[in-house]
Short mmCIF file of C-alpha atoms and ligand atoms in Angstrom, two decimals:
data_model
loop_
_atom_site.label_atom_id
_atom_site.label_comp_id
_atom_site.label_asym_id
_atom_site.label_seq_id
_atom_site.Cartn_x
_atom_site.Cartn_y
_atom_site.Cartn_z
CA MET U 1 -39.35 -78.81 29.98
CA ILE U 2 -37.94 -75.55 31.27
CA LYS U 3 -37.03 -72.79 28.84
CA ILE U 4 -35.15 -69.73 30.03
CA PHE U 5 -35.06 -66.44 28.17
CA SER U 6 -32.72 -63.49 28.73
CA ASN U 7 -35.72 -61.21 29.31
CA LYS U 8 -39.52 -61.14 29.16
CA ASP U 9 -39.53 -59.63 25.65
CA GLU U 10 -37.69 -62.65 24.27
CA LEU U 11 -39.99 -64.94 26.24
CA ALA U 12 -43.05 -63.20 24.81
CA LEU U 13 -41.78 -63.36 21.21
CA PHE U 14 -40.97 -67.05 21.54
CA PHE U 15 -44.44 -67.73 22.95
CA CYS U 16 -46.10 -65.80 20.12
CA ASP U 17 -44.15 -67.79 17.51
CA GLU U 18 -45.15 -71.04 19.21
CA LEU U 19 -48.78 -69.90 19.14
CA VAL U 20 -48.54 -69.22 15.39
CA LYS U 21 -47.24 -72.79 14.87
CA LEU U 22 -50.04 -74.26 17.01
CA VAL U 23 -52.80 -72.36 15.21
CA THR U 24 -51.32 -73.29 11.81
CA GLN U 25 -51.28 -76.98 12.74
CA LYS U 26 -54.91 -77.11 13.92
CA LYS U 27 -58.33 -76.71 12.30
CA GLU U 28 -59.52 -75.05 15.47
CA ILE U 29 -57.80 -74.34 18.77
CA PHE U 30 -59.13 -73.91 22.29
CA LEU U 31 -56.84 -71.62 24.19
CA CYS U 32 -57.15 -70.90 27.92
CA LEU U 33 -55.61 -67.58 28.91
CA SER U 34 -54.03 -66.84 32.25
CA GLY U 35 -54.79 -63.78 34.35
CA GLY U 36 -52.54 -61.48 36.30
CA SER U 37 -50.02 -59.05 34.77
CA THR U 38 -47.48 -61.38 33.09
CA PRO U 39 -49.59 -62.02 29.93
CA GLU U 40 -49.69 -58.28 29.15
CA ILE U 41 -46.35 -58.35 27.30
CA ILE U 42 -47.57 -61.30 25.21
CA TYR U 43 -50.82 -59.58 24.29
CA LYS U 44 -48.92 -56.42 23.36
CA ASN U 45 -46.60 -58.43 21.09
CA LEU U 46 -49.51 -60.29 19.50
CA SER U 47 -51.27 -56.98 18.83
CA ALA U 48 -48.11 -55.36 17.49
CA ASP U 49 -46.70 -58.05 15.20
CA TYR U 50 -49.04 -61.05 14.96
CA VAL U 51 -52.44 -59.67 13.99
CA ASP U 52 -52.15 -61.10 10.46
CA LYS U 53 -49.87 -64.04 11.30
CA ILE U 54 -52.70 -65.85 13.14
CA ASP U 55 -56.05 -66.86 11.66
CA TRP U 56 -58.11 -65.76 14.66
CA ARG U 57 -61.25 -67.35 13.16
CA LYS U 58 -59.72 -70.70 14.23
CA VAL U 59 -59.07 -69.58 17.82
CA HIS U 60 -61.46 -69.90 20.76
CA LEU U 61 -60.41 -67.87 23.81
CA PHE U 62 -61.31 -68.89 27.36
CA TRP U 63 -59.96 -67.72 30.73
CA GLY U 64 -58.46 -70.00 33.37
CA ASP U 65 -59.74 -67.72 36.10
CA GLU U 66 -61.39 -64.39 36.70
CA ARG U 67 -61.78 -61.93 39.52
CA CYS U 68 -65.46 -61.33 40.39
CA VAL U 69 -65.39 -57.71 39.25
CA PRO U 70 -66.98 -55.87 36.30
CA SER U 71 -65.07 -56.24 33.01
CA VAL U 72 -64.28 -52.51 33.09
CA ASP U 73 -62.53 -52.91 36.46
CA GLU U 74 -58.73 -52.69 36.24
CA GLN U 75 -58.55 -56.02 38.04
CA SER U 76 -60.56 -57.82 35.36
CA ASN U 77 -58.53 -60.42 33.48
CA TYR U 78 -60.93 -60.16 30.55
CA GLY U 79 -60.67 -56.37 30.71
CA MET U 80 -56.87 -56.54 30.50
CA THR U 81 -57.03 -58.92 27.54
CA LYS U 82 -59.51 -56.67 25.75
CA LYS U 83 -57.32 -53.61 26.37
CA TYR U 84 -54.09 -55.17 25.06
CA LEU U 85 -55.30 -57.80 22.58
CA LEU U 86 -58.99 -58.13 21.71
CA ASN U 87 -59.28 -54.47 20.64
CA PHE U 88 -56.61 -55.10 18.00
CA ILE U 89 -57.46 -58.48 16.47
CA ASP U 90 -60.23 -59.56 14.13
CA ILE U 91 -61.62 -62.50 16.12
CA PRO U 92 -65.30 -63.52 15.77
CA GLY U 93 -67.28 -62.51 18.86
CA LYS U 94 -68.59 -66.05 19.20
CA ASN U 95 -65.00 -67.25 19.69
CA VAL U 96 -64.42 -65.10 22.77
CA HIS U 97 -65.70 -66.71 25.98
CA PRO U 98 -65.19 -64.43 28.99
CA ILE U 99 -66.13 -65.27 32.56
CA ASP U 100 -68.81 -62.82 33.70
CA GLY U 101 -67.24 -61.32 36.80
CA GLU U 102 -70.46 -59.50 37.70
CA ASN U 103 -72.66 -62.57 37.81
CA ASP U 104 -73.32 -64.42 41.07
CA PRO U 105 -70.09 -66.43 41.52
CA GLU U 106 -71.78 -69.80 42.10
CA LYS U 107 -74.15 -69.29 39.16
CA GLU U 108 -71.28 -68.10 36.95
CA SER U 109 -69.09 -71.05 37.88
CA SER U 110 -71.83 -73.42 36.70
CA ARG U 111 -72.70 -71.33 33.65
CA TYR U 112 -69.06 -71.17 32.53
CA SER U 113 -68.62 -74.92 33.09
CA GLU U 114 -71.63 -75.52 30.82
CA GLU U 115 -70.25 -73.15 28.16
CA ILE U 116 -66.91 -74.97 28.19
CA LYS U 117 -68.68 -78.35 28.05
CA LYS U 118 -70.69 -77.16 25.01
CA ILE U 119 -67.71 -75.84 23.03
CA VAL U 120 -64.43 -77.46 24.06
CA PRO U 121 -63.82 -81.07 22.99
CA SER U 122 -63.71 -83.35 26.03
CA LYS U 123 -62.11 -86.54 27.34
CA ASN U 124 -62.69 -88.13 30.78
CA GLN U 125 -65.71 -85.81 31.12
CA HIS U 126 -63.35 -82.89 31.17
CA PRO U 127 -62.41 -80.32 28.53
CA VAL U 128 -59.22 -80.83 26.52
CA PHE U 129 -57.81 -77.35 25.98
CA ASN U 130 -55.09 -77.34 23.32
CA LEU U 131 -53.13 -74.86 25.41
CA VAL U 132 -53.55 -73.61 28.96
CA MET U 133 -51.43 -70.58 29.90
CA LEU U 134 -50.71 -70.33 33.63
CA GLY U 135 -49.07 -67.76 35.85
CA LEU U 136 -47.47 -68.38 39.23
CA GLY U 137 -48.08 -66.39 42.39
CA GLU U 138 -45.33 -65.87 44.98
CA ASP U 139 -47.39 -68.09 47.33
CA GLY U 140 -47.38 -70.90 44.79
CA HIS U 141 -50.93 -70.38 43.57
CA THR U 142 -51.86 -70.76 39.92
CA ALA U 143 -55.07 -69.77 38.14
CA SER U 144 -57.10 -69.03 41.29
CA ILE U 145 -56.13 -72.19 43.12
CA PHE U 146 -54.63 -70.96 46.38
CA PRO U 147 -52.57 -72.88 49.01
CA ASP U 148 -55.46 -72.71 51.52
CA GLN U 149 -57.91 -74.18 48.98
CA MET U 150 -56.01 -77.25 47.74
CA TRP U 151 -59.34 -79.13 47.27
CA LEU U 152 -59.79 -77.12 44.05
CA LEU U 153 -57.03 -79.24 42.53
CA ASN U 154 -59.09 -82.44 42.60
CA SER U 155 -62.58 -81.03 42.14
CA LYS U 156 -64.65 -83.04 39.68
CA ASN U 157 -66.22 -79.81 38.44
CA ILE U 158 -64.77 -77.88 35.50
CA CYS U 159 -64.97 -74.57 37.36
CA GLU U 160 -65.20 -73.61 41.01
CA VAL U 161 -65.56 -70.49 43.13
CA ALA U 162 -62.35 -69.57 44.98
CA VAL U 163 -61.48 -66.86 47.45
CA TYR U 164 -58.34 -64.72 47.14
CA PRO U 165 -56.82 -65.15 50.64
CA SER U 166 -55.50 -61.63 51.24
CA ASN U 167 -58.69 -59.69 50.44
CA ARG U 168 -61.42 -62.40 50.39
CA GLN U 169 -62.20 -61.43 46.77
CA LYS U 170 -64.31 -64.06 45.04
CA ARG U 171 -62.78 -65.68 41.98
CA ILE U 172 -63.95 -68.16 39.35
CA THR U 173 -61.28 -70.69 38.47
CA LEU U 174 -60.77 -73.81 36.41
CA SER U 175 -60.26 -76.79 38.67
CA GLY U 176 -56.97 -78.66 38.74
CA THR U 177 -58.71 -81.58 37.04
CA ALA U 178 -59.77 -79.43 34.08
CA ILE U 179 -56.31 -77.83 33.83
CA ASN U 180 -54.47 -81.17 33.95
CA ASN U 181 -56.64 -82.54 31.14
CA ALA U 182 -55.04 -80.11 28.68
CA GLU U 183 -52.82 -81.12 25.73
CA MET U 184 -50.25 -78.49 26.64
CA ILE U 185 -49.73 -76.35 29.73
CA ILE U 186 -47.25 -73.48 29.72
CA PHE U 187 -46.29 -71.58 32.88
CA LEU U 188 -45.18 -68.05 32.01
CA VAL U 189 -43.18 -66.59 34.88
CA THR U 190 -41.03 -63.47 34.98
CA GLY U 191 -39.27 -61.36 37.61
CA LYS U 192 -36.82 -61.78 40.48
CA ASN U 193 -39.70 -61.82 42.97
CA LYS U 194 -40.73 -65.21 41.56
CA SER U 195 -37.30 -66.90 41.73
CA THR U 196 -37.84 -68.50 45.17
CA ILE U 197 -41.25 -69.96 44.38
CA VAL U 198 -40.09 -71.14 40.93
CA LYS U 199 -37.31 -73.16 42.59
CA LYS U 200 -39.67 -74.62 45.21
CA VAL U 201 -42.36 -75.54 42.68
CA LEU U 202 -39.86 -77.21 40.34
CA GLU U 203 -38.32 -79.17 43.22
CA LYS U 204 -41.79 -80.60 43.95
CA LYS U 205 -40.62 -81.51 47.49
CA GLN U 206 -42.97 -79.64 49.79
CA LYS U 207 -46.32 -80.58 48.21
CA ILE U 208 -47.93 -77.44 49.66
CA PHE U 209 -48.04 -75.25 46.54
CA PRO U 210 -50.95 -75.71 44.08
CA ALA U 211 -48.57 -75.19 41.12
CA GLU U 212 -46.66 -78.34 42.20
CA PHE U 213 -49.73 -80.36 41.28
CA VAL U 214 -50.02 -79.09 37.72
CA GLN U 215 -49.12 -82.11 35.64
CA PRO U 216 -51.08 -82.86 32.42
CA ILE U 217 -52.35 -86.47 32.51
CA ASN U 218 -52.04 -86.76 28.74
CA GLY U 219 -50.07 -83.73 27.66
CA GLU U 220 -46.98 -81.61 27.93
CA LEU U 221 -45.88 -79.21 30.66
CA GLU U 222 -43.48 -76.37 30.00
CA PHE U 223 -42.08 -73.51 32.02
CA TYR U 224 -41.11 -70.31 30.20
CA LEU U 225 -38.97 -68.29 32.58
CA ASP U 226 -37.00 -65.10 32.21
CA SER U 227 -33.49 -65.19 33.64
CA ASP U 228 -34.60 -63.32 36.78
CA ALA U 229 -37.32 -65.86 37.61
CA ALA U 230 -34.82 -68.66 36.92
CA SER U 231 -31.96 -67.08 38.85
CA LEU U 232 -32.01 -69.66 41.70
CA LEU U 233 -32.14 -72.74 39.48
CA GLU U 234 -29.14 -75.04 39.10
CA GLU U 235 -27.49 -74.94 35.66
CA ASN U 236 -28.27 -78.49 34.59
CA ASN U 237 -32.06 -78.72 34.47
CA HIS U 238 -33.09 -76.32 31.74
CA THR U 239 -32.46 -75.04 28.24
CA LYS U 240 -31.39 -71.49 27.53
CA ASN U 241 -33.24 -70.04 24.59
C1 6PG E 1 -54.91 -64.08 38.45
C2 6PG E 1 -54.12 -65.20 37.90
C3 6PG E 1 -53.01 -65.62 38.81
C4 6PG E 1 -51.75 -65.03 38.23
C5 6PG E 1 -50.62 -65.06 39.25
C6 6PG E 1 -49.40 -64.37 38.72
O1 6PG E 1 -56.01 -63.86 38.00
O2 6PG E 1 -54.36 -63.40 39.31
O3 6PG E 1 -54.60 -66.02 37.08
O4 6PG E 1 -52.88 -66.99 38.92
O5 6PG E 1 -51.39 -65.72 37.06
O6 6PG E 1 -51.08 -64.41 40.40
O7 6PG E 1 -49.74 -63.02 38.58
P1 6PG E 1 -48.73 -61.99 37.89
O8 6PG E 1 -48.58 -62.40 36.47
O9 6PG E 1 -49.42 -60.67 38.01
O10 6PG E 1 -47.44 -62.07 38.64
#
């Protein structure tokens, strides 16, 4: 399902309302956050208008990937979430499960896999996140699964160590197998600079972009796009929100 919004503010508000519904429906939810800059507008909206609309005691927060940097580093996905969301909501500390970007990447990948195994309900030996948020890079990567590391898609491990191609930065990422075991996956993509890759990924013709292989085995897949990111899509294959 592809949903298109006039702008990223509308997209963010819609997402926040959907999150309220999801949390209300469930006794407990296991949410996997995406990294990068796109989630910032969502966190800002949640902090501004949803602090009391969500029972954060029911929410467990995980990250789909992390840059191997200290949490105070401006590149830290956890750091960004703390700055725009965690500092404003009353969520129990035990419900927040960051990836330790300062730990040895291999050790941290195993440690985080064990933490997920301990806390997130599982099926097929893999975690079943209720919702996995994903971003999309202009090269077709998602989480930290990059086009030159396609093996990460089928890894049997929950987490793996990846390498950001342009600067060799180490990353910890969920594997494609763990991502595709989710109940719901939502790609959040905004900006004109993403319009070409959005079209290619949705066409699923080239089979060279990791995001093409995101398909929940037992769940739903949605794309939330702003009109800029959707600007190259034909009229007939989406709903305007
Ligand atoms: C990361 C991400 C990555 C991100 C895309 C899109 O840690 O970088 O998880 O997959 O979602 O690169 O990034 P933007 O939202 O900044 O465009």
